[in-house]
PDB file of C-alpha atoms in Angstrom:
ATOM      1  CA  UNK A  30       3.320-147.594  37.541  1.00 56.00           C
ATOM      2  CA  UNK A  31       6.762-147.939  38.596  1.00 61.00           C
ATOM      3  CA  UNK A  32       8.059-151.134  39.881  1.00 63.00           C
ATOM      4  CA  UNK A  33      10.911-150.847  42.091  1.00 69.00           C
ATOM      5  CA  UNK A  34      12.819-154.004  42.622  1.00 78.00           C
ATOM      6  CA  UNK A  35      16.113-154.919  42.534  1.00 78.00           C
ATOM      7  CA  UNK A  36      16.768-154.404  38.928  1.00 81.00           C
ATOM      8  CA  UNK A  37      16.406-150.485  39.487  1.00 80.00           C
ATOM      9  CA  UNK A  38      18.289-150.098  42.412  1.00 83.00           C
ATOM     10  CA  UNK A  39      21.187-152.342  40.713  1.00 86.00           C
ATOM     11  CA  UNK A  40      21.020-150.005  37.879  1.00 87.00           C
ATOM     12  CA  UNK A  41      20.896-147.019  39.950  1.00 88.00           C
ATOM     13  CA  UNK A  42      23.552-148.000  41.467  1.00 92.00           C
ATOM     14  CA  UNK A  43      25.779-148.744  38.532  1.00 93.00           C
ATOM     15  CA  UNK A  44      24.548-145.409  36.963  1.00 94.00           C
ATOM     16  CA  UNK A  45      26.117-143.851  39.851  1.00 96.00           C
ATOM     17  CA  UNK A  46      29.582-146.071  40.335  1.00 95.00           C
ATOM     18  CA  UNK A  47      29.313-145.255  36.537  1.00 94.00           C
ATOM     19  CA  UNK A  48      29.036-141.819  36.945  1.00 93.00           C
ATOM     20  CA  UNK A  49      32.034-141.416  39.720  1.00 94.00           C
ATOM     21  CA  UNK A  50      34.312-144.083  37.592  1.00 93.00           C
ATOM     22  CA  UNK A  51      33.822-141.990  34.547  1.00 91.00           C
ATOM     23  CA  UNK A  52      33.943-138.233  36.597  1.00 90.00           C
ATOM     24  CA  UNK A  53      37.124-140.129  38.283  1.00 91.00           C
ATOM     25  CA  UNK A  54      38.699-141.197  35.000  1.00 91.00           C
ATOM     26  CA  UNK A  55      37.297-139.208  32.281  1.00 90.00           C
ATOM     27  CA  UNK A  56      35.781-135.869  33.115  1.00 90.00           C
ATOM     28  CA  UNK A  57      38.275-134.726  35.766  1.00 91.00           C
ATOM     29  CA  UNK A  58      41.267-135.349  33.623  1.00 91.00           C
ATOM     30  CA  UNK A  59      39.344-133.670  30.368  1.00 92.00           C
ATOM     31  CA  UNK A  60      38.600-130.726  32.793  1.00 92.00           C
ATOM     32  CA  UNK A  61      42.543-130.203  33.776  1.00 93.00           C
ATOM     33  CA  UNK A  62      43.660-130.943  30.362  1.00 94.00           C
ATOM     34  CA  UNK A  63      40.924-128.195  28.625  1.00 95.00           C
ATOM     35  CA  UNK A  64      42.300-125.655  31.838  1.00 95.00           C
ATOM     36  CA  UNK A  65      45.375-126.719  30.964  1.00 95.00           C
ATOM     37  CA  UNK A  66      44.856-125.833  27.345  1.00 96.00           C
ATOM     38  CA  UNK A  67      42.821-122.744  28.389  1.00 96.00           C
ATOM     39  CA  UNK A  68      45.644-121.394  30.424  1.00 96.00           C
ATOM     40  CA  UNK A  69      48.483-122.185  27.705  1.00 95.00           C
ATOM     41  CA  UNK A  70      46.376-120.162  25.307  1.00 96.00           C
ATOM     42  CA  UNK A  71      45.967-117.028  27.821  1.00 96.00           C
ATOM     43  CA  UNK A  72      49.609-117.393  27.954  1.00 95.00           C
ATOM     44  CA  UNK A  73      49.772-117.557  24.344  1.00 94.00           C
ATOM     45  CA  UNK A  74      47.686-114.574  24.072  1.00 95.00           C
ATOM     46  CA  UNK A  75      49.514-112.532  27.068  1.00 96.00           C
ATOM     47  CA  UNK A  76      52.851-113.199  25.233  1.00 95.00           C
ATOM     48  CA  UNK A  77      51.940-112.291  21.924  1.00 96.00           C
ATOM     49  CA  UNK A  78      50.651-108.591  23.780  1.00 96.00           C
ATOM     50  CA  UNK A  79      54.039-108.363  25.231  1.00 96.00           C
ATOM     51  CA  UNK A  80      55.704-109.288  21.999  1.00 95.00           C
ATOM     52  CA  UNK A  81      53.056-106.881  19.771  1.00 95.00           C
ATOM     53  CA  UNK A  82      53.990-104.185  22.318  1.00 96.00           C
ATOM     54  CA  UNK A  83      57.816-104.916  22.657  1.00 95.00           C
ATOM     55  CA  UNK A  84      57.632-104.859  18.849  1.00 95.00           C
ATOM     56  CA  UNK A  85      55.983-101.435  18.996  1.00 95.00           C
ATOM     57  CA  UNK A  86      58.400-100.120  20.923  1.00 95.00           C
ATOM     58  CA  UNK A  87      61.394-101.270  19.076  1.00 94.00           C
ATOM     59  CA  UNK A  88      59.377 -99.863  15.715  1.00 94.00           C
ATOM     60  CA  UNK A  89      59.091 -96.408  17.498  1.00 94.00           C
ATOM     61  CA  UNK A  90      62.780 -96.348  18.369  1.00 93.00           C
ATOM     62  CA  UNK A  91      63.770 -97.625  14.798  1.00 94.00           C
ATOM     63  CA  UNK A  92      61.809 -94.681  13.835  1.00 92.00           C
ATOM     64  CA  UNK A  93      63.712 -92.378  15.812  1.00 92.00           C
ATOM     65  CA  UNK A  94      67.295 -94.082  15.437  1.00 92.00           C
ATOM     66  CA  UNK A  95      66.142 -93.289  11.415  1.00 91.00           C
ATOM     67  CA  UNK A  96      64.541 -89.557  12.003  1.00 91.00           C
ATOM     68  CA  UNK A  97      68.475 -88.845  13.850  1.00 90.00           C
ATOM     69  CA  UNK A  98      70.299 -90.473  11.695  1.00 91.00           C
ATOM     70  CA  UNK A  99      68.542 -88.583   8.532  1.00 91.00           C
ATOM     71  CA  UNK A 100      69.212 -85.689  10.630  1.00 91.00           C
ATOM     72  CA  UNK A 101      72.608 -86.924  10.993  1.00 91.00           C
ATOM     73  CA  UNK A 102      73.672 -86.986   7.515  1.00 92.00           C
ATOM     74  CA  UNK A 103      71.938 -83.846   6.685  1.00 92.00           C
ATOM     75  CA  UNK A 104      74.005 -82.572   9.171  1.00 93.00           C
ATOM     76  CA  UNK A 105      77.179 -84.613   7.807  1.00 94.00           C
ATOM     77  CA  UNK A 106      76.552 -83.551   3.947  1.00 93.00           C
ATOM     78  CA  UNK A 107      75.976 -79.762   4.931  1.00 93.00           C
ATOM     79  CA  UNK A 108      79.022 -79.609   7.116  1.00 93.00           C
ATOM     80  CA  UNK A 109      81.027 -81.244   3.999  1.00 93.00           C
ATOM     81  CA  UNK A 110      79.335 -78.696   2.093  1.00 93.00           C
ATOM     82  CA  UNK A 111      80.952 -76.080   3.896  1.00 93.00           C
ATOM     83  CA  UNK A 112      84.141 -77.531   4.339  1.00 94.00           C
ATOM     84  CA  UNK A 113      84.356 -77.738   0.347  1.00 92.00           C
ATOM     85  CA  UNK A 114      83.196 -74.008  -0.163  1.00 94.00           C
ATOM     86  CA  UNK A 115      86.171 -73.289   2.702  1.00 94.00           C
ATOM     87  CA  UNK A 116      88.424 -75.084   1.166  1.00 93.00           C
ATOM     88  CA  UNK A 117      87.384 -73.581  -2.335  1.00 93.00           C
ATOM     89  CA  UNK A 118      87.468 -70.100  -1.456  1.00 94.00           C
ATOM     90  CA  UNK A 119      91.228 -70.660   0.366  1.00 93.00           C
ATOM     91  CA  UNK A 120      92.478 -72.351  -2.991  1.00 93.00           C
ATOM     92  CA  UNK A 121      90.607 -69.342  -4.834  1.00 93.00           C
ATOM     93  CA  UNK A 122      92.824 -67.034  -2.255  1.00 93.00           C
ATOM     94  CA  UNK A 123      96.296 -68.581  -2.748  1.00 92.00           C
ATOM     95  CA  UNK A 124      95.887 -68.872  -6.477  1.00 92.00           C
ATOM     96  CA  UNK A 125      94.759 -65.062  -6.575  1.00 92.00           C
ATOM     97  CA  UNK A 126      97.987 -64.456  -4.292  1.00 92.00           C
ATOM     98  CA  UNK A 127     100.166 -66.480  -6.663  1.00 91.00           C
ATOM     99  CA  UNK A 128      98.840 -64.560  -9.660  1.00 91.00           C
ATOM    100  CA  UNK A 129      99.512 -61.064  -8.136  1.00 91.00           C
ATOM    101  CA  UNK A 130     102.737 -62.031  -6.968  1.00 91.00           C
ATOM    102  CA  UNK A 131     103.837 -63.546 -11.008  1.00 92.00           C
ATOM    103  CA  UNK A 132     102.060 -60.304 -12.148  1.00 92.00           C
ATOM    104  CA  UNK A 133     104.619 -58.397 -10.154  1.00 91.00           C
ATOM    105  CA  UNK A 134     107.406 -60.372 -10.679  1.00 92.00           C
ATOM    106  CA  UNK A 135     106.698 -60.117 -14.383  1.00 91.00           C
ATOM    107  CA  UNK A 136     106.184 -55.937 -14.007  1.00 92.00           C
ATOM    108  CA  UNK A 137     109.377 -56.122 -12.049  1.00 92.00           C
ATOM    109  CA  UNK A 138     111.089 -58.309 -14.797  1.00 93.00           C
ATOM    110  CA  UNK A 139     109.809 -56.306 -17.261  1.00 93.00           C
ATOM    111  CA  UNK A 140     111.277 -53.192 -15.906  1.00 91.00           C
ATOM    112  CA  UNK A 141     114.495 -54.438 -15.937  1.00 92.00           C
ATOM    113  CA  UNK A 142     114.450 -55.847 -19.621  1.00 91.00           C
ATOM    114  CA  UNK A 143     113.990 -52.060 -20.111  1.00 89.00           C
ATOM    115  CA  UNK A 144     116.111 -50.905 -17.783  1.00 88.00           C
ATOM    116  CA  UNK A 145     118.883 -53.278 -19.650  1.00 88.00           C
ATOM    117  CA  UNK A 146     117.560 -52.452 -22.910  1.00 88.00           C
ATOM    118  CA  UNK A 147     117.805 -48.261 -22.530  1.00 85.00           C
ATOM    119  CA  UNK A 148     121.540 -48.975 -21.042  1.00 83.00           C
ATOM    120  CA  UNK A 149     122.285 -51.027 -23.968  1.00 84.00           C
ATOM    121  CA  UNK A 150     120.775 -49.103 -26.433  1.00 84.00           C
ATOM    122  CA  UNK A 151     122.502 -46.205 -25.124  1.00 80.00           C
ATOM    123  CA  UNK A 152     125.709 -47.790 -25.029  1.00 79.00           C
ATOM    124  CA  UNK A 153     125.516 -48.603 -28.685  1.00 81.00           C
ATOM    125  CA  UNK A 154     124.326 -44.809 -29.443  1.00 80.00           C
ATOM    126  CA  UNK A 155     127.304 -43.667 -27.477  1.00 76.00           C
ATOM    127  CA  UNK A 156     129.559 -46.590 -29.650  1.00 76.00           C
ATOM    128  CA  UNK A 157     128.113 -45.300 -33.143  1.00 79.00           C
ATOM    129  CA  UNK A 158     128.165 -41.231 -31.689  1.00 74.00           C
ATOM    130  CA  UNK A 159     131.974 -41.688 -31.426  1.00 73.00           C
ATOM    131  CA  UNK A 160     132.423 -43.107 -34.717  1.00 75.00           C
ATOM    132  CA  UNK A 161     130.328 -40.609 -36.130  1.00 75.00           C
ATOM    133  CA  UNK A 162     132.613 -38.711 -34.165  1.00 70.00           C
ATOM    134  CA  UNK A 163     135.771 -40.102 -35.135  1.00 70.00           C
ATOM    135  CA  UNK A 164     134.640 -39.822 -39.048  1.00 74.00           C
ATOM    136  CA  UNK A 165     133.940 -36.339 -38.630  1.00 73.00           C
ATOM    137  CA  UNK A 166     137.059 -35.263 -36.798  1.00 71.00           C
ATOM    138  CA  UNK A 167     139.076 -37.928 -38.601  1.00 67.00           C
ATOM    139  CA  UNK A 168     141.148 -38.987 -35.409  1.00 60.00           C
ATOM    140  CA  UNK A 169     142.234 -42.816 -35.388  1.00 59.00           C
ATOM    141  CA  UNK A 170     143.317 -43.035 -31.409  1.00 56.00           C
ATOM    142  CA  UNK A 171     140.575 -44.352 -29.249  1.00 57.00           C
ATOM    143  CA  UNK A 172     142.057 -43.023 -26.020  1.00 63.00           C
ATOM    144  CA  UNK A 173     140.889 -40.205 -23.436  1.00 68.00           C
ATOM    145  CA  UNK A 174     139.659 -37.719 -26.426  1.00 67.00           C
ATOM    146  CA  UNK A 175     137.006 -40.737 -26.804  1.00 66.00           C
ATOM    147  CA  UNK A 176     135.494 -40.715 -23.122  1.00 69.00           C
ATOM    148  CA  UNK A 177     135.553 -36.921 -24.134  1.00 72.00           C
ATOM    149  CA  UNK A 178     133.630 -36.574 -26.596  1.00 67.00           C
ATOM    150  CA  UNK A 179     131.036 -39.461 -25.355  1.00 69.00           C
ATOM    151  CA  UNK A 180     130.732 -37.016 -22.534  1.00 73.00           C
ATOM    152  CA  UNK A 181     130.548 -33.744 -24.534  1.00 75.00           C
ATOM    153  CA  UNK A 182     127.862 -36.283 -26.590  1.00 71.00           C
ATOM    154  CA  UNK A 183     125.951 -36.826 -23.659  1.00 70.00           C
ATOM    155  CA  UNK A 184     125.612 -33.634 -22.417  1.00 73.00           C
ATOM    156  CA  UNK A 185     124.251 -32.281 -26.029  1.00 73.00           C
ATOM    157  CA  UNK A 186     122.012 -35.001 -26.764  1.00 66.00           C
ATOM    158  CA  UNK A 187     120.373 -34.579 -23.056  1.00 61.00           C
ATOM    159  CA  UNK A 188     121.190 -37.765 -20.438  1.00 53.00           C
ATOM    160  CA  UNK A 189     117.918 -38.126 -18.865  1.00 48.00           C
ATOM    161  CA  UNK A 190     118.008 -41.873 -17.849  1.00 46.00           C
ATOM    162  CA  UNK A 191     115.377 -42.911 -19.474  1.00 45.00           C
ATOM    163  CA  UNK A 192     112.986 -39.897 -19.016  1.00 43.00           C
ATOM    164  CA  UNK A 193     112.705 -39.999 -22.928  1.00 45.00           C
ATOM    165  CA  UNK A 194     112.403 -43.004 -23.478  1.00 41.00           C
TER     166      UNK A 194
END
């Protein structure tokens, strides 16, 4: 059997100042402190979302700053591509210009070389035709009777300007 005396209700009552002094003192400030923990960590955890998310979306415009910019310079490089053929085919143009135009000059050049050539080689013809001339008729005087008989050789021999030769 239980005897109540003093002793018990003492103790109860000690249990219990015990009880309030230590739920006072100990358990309320353990409580905040573990809330206080508990809510730093759902902070924790919230922030690390928003910085895995953030991160995602920086990641997916990284991606697409990298797809234009690929496209970019594919862009760049075929545009420089073209611009080189362009530039190619005028150079290709001008020096086909420039090799007509020396091919003519050099036809034209040539022509006249010719030209020069038949009136020199005519004037020496002419030169030996009256000393042939001269031999034959045995005249001395290079005077009028010369122009004379250049012309009279002329007119034998054919003056075509060239059509011969």
């Amino acid at each position: 059997m239980l005897k109540l005396d003093w002793n018990l209700l003492f103790t109860l009552i000690n249990f219990i100042v015990f009880y309030l002094l230590m739920r006072k003192f100990l358990i309320k400030p353990v409580t905040r402190i573990m809330e206080e923990r508990k809510k730093l960590i759902e902070d924790g955890l919230n922030q690390a979302r928003q910085d895995q998310d953030e991160a995602l979306k920086l990641k997916e415009q990284y991606e697409a700053a990298l797809v234009g910019a690929r496209d970019e310079s594919s862009k760049i490089v075929a545009d420089a591509r073209q611009s080189a053929k362009n530039e190619y085919d005028r150079v290709m143009q001008e020096a086909r210009e420039d090799a007509g135009a020396l091919m003519e000059n050099a036809q034209k050049t040539i022509a006249l070389e010719k030209e020069k050539a038949l009136l020199d080689l005519k004037g020496q013809v002419a030169g030996l035709a009256i000393e042939a001339a001269r031999k034959v008729t045995g005249q001395k005087d290079h005077s009028q009777e010369d122009l004379a008989l250049y012309d009279k050789f002329l007119s034998e021999a054919g003056d075509d300007h060239g059509a011969d030769i």
